[in-house]
Coordinates of C-alpha atoms in Angstrom, one line a residue:
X28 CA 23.7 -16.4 -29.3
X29 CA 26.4 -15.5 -31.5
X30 CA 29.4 -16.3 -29.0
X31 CA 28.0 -19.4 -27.7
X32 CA 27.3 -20.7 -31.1
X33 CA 30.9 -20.5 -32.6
X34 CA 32.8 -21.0 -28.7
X35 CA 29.9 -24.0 -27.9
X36 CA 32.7 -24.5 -24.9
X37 CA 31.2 -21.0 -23.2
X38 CA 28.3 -21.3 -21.2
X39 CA 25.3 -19.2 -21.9
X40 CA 25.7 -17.4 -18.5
X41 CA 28.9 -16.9 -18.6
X42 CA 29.2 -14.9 -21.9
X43 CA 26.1 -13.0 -20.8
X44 CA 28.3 -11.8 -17.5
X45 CA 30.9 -10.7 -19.7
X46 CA 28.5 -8.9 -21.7
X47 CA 26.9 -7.0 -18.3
X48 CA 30.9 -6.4 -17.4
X49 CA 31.4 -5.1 -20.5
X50 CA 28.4 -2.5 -21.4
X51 CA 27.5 -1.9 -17.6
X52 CA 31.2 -1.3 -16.2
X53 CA 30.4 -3.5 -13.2
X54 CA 32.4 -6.2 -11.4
X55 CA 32.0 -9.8 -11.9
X56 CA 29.8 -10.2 -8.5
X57 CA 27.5 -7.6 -9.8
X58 CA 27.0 -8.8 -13.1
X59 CA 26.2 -11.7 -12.0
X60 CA 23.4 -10.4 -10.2
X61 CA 22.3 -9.0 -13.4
X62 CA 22.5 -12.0 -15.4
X63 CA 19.8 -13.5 -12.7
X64 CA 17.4 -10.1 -13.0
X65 CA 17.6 -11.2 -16.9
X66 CA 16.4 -15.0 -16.4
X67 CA 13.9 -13.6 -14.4
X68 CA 12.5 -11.4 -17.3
X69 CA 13.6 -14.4 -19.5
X70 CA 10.9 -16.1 -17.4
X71 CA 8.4 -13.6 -17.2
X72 CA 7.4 -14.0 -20.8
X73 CA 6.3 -17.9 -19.6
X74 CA 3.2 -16.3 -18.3
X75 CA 2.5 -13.8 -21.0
X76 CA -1.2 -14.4 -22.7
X77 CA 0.3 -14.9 -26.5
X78 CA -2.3 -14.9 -29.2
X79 CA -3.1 -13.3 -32.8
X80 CA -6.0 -10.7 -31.1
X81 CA -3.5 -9.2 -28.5
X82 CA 0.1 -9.1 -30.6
X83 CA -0.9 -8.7 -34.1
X84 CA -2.5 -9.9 -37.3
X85 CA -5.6 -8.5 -39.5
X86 CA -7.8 -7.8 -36.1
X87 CA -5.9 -6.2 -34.2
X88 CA -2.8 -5.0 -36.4
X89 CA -1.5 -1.8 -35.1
X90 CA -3.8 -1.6 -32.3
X91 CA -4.4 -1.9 -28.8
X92 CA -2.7 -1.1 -25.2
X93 CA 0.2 -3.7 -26.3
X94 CA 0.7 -1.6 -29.4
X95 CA 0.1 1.9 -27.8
X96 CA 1.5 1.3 -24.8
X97 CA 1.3 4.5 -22.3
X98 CA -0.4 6.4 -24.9
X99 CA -3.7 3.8 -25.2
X100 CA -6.8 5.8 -23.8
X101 CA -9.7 3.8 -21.4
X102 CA -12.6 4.6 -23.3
X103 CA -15.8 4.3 -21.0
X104 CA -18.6 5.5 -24.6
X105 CA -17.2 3.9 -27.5
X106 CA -19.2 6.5 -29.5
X107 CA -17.1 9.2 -27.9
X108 CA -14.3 10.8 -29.9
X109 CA -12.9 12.0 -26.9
X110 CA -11.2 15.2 -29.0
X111 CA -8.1 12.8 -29.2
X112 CA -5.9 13.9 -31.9
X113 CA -5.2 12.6 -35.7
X114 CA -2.2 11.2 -34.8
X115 CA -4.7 8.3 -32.2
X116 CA -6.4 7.4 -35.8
X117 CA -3.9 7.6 -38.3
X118 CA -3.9 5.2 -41.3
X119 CA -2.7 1.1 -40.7
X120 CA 0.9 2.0 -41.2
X121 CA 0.9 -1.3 -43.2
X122 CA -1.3 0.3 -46.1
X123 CA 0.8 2.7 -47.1
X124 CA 3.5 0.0 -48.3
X125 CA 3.2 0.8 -51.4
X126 CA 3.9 4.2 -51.6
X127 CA 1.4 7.5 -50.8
X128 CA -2.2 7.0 -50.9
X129 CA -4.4 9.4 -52.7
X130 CA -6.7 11.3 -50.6
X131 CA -4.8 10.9 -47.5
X132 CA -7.0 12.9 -45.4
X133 CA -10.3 11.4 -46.5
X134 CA -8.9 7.9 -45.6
X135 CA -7.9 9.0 -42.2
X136 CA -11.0 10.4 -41.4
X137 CA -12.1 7.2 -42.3
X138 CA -9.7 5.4 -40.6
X139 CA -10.2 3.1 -37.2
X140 CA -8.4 4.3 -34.4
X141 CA -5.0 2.8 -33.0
X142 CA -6.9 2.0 -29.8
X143 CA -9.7 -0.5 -28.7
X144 CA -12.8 0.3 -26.6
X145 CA -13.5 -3.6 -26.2
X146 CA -12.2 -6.9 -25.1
X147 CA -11.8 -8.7 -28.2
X148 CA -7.8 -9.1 -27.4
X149 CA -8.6 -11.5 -24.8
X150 CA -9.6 -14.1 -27.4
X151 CA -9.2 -17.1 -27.1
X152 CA -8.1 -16.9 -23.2
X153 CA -11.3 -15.1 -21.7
X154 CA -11.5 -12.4 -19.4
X155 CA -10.3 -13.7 -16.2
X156 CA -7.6 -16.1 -17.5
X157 CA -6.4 -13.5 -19.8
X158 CA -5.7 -11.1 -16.4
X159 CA -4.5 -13.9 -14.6
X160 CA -2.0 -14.2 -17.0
X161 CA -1.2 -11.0 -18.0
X162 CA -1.0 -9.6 -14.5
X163 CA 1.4 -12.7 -13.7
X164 CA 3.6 -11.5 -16.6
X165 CA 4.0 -8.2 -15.3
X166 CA 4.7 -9.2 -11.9
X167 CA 7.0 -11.6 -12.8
X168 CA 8.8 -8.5 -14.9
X169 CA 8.7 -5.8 -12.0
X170 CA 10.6 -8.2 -10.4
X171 CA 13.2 -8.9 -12.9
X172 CA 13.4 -4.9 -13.0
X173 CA 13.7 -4.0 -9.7
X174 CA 16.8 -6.8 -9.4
X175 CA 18.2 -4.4 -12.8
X176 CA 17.5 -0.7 -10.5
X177 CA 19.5 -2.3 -7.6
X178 CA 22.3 -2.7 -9.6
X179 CA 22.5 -0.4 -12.7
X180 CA 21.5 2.1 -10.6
X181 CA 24.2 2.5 -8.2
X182 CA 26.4 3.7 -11.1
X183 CA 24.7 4.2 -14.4
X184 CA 27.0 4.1 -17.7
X185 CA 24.5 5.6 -20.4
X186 CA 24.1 1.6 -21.8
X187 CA 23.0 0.9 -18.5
X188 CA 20.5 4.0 -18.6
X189 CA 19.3 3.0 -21.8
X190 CA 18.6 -0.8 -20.6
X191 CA 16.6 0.1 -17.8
X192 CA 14.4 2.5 -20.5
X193 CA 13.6 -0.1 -22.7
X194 CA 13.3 -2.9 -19.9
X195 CA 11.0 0.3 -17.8
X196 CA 8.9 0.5 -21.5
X197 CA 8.2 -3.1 -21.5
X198 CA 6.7 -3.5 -17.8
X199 CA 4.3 0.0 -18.6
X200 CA 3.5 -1.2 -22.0
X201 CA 2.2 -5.1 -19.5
X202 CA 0.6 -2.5 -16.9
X203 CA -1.2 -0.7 -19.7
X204 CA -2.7 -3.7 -21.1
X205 CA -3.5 -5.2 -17.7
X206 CA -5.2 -1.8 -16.6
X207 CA -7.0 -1.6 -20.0
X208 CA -8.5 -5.3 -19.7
X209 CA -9.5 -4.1 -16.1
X210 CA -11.2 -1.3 -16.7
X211 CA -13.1 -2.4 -19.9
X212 CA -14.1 -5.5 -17.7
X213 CA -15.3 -3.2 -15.0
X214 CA -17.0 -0.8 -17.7
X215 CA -18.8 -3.9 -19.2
X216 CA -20.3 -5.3 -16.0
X217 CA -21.5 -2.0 -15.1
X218 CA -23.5 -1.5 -18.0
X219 CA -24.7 -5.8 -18.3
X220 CA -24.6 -7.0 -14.6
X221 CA -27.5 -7.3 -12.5
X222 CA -27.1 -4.3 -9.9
X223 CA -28.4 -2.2 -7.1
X224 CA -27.7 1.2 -5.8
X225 CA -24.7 0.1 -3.3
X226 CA -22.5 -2.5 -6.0
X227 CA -23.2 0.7 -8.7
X228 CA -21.3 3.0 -6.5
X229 CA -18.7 0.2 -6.1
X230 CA -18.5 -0.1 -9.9
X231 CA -17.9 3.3 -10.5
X232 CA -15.4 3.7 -7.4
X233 CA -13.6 0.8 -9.0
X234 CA -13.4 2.1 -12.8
X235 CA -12.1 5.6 -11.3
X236 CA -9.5 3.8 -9.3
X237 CA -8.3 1.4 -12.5
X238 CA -8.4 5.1 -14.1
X239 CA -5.3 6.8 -11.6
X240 CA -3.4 3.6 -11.8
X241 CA -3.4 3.8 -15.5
X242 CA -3.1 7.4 -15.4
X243 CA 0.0 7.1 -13.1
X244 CA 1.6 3.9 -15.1
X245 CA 2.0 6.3 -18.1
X246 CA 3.2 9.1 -16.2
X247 CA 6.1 6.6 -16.1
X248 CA 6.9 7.2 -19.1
X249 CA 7.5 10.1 -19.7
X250 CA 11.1 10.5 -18.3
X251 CA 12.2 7.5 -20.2
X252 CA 10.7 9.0 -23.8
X253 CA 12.0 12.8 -23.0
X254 CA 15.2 11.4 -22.2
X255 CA 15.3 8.3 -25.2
X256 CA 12.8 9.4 -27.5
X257 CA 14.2 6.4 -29.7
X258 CA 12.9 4.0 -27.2
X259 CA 9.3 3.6 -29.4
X260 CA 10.8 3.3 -32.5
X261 CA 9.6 1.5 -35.5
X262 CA 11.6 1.1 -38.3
X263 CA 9.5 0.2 -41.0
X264 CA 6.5 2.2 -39.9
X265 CA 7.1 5.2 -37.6
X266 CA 6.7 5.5 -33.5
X267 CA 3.2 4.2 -32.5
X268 CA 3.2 7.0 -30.2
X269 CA 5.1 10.2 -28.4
X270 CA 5.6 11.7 -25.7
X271 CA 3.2 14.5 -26.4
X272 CA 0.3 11.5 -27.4
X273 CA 1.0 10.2 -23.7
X274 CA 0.3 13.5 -22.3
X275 CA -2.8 14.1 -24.1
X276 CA -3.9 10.5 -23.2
X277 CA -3.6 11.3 -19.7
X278 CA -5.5 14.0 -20.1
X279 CA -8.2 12.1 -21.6
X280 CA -8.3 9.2 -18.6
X281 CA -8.4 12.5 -15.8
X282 CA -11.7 13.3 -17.9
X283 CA -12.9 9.7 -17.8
X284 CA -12.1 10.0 -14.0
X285 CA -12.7 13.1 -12.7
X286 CA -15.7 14.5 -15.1
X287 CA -17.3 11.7 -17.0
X288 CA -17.7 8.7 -14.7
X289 CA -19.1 11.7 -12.2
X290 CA -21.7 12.6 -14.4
X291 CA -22.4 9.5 -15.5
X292 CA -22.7 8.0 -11.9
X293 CA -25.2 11.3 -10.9
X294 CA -27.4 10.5 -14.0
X295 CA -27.8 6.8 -13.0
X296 CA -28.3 7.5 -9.6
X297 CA -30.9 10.0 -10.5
X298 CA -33.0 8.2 -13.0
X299 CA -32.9 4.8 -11.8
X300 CA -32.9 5.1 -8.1
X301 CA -33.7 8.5 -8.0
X302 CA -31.1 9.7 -5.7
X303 CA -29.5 13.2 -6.0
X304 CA -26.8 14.0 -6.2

């Protein structure tokens, strides 16, 4: 923006080039192949689901799989704790502007978590135009990334390492709120819909399979924070989330997966249709 506001004779592409020649160390016929993976991720954004409840403001300020990224649990029971850690309910970073609050520890215990275990961020879109939307965003993304790999990746300067971690942070940080509307979704009809025994077992198979995606979206991340930890960082209010807050919210969705959906699928099945196991 800078260069092609005082040279308004340069074209926007052209000074990007230069910029992909200069921090990449490619030639001009590869950067300009990079240039076009950037419109696409330019354009990618055209799709995203904007509003107050997902990005920000009083609601949801701090919170949800946009915020949290990788490290956003699926909660199946909202009145589980799930034994997540402190650092998944810390205090809005935003009230301790004004310097140390007293009684730290009594306000975090009082404190709402980081996460969400509903669908208000959908607001005002609804459910299915929200994942239309959002899972058009992320495609659109994945493409603009995979056009980055095939270049930066034939010869990787660390700048070029570093903008395929933060572009690689962005698409998980899309997947985990499009797996996180998914699977609350899922939950939700489970619990309201009209059912028998065949579309329960459906419901569950579904909600364990939005459950590995999730599980193996975030396992994405961990190369890119072990090997950038910077890559999460907030300035004014400390990382939303580590590398060890990933790994213990994988832990958590192979639970959901593997132990609680199970159980919770033989219970049904037992007092409702009186099927066992």
């Amino acid at each position: 923006q800078y260069r092609v506001t005082w040279n308004p004779e340069e074209k926007t592409d052209d000074a990007l080039r230069q910029i992909a020649i200069r921090d990449f160390e490619i030639p001009e016929k590869e950067a300009r192949h990079v240039v076009q993976a950037w419109e696409r991720l330019s354009t990618a954004w055209d799709d995203f689901p904007y509003s107050a409840m997902l990005s920000g403001e009083r609601t949801n300020y701090f919170r949800g799989p946009l915020y949290m990224g990788p490290a956003h649990p699926l909660i199946f029971d909202p009145q589980k704790s799930y034994g997540l850690s402190p650092a998944f309910r810390k205090l809005r970073p935003d009230a301790v502007e004004g310097g140390p609050v007293e009684n730290e520890e009594e306000h975090i215990a009082n404190a709402h978590p980081h996460y969400v275990d509903q669908l208000m961020f959908v607001l005002p879109f609804g459910e299915e135009r929200f994942l239309e939307l959002i899972g058009r965003c992320r495609s659109g993304w994945e493409e603009g990334l995979s056009a980055l790999h095939e270049i930066l990746d034939r010869s990787p300067t660390e700048r070029a390492e570093l903008e395929l971690g933060v572009c690689g942070m962005v698409h998980i940080h899309l997947a985990s709120v499009e797996n996180v509307a998914r699977f609350y979704r899922a939950r939700d009809r489970t619990w309201r819909g009209h059912t028998d025994l065949a579309t329960f077992e459906k419901d569950i198979e579904e909600l364990q399979s939005i459950a590995a995606v999730e599980i193996e979206n975030a396992r994405k991340s961990l190369p890119i924070l072990e090997r950038d930890p910077r890559i999460p960082f907030n300035f004014c209010y400390g990382n939303p989330y580590t590398a060890s807050m990933v790994r213990e919210k994988i832990k958590q969705c192979e639970f959901v997966m593997n132990e609680e959906l199970r159980i919770f699928r033989q219970d049904v099945r037992f007092h409702i249709w009186q099927e066992f196991p």
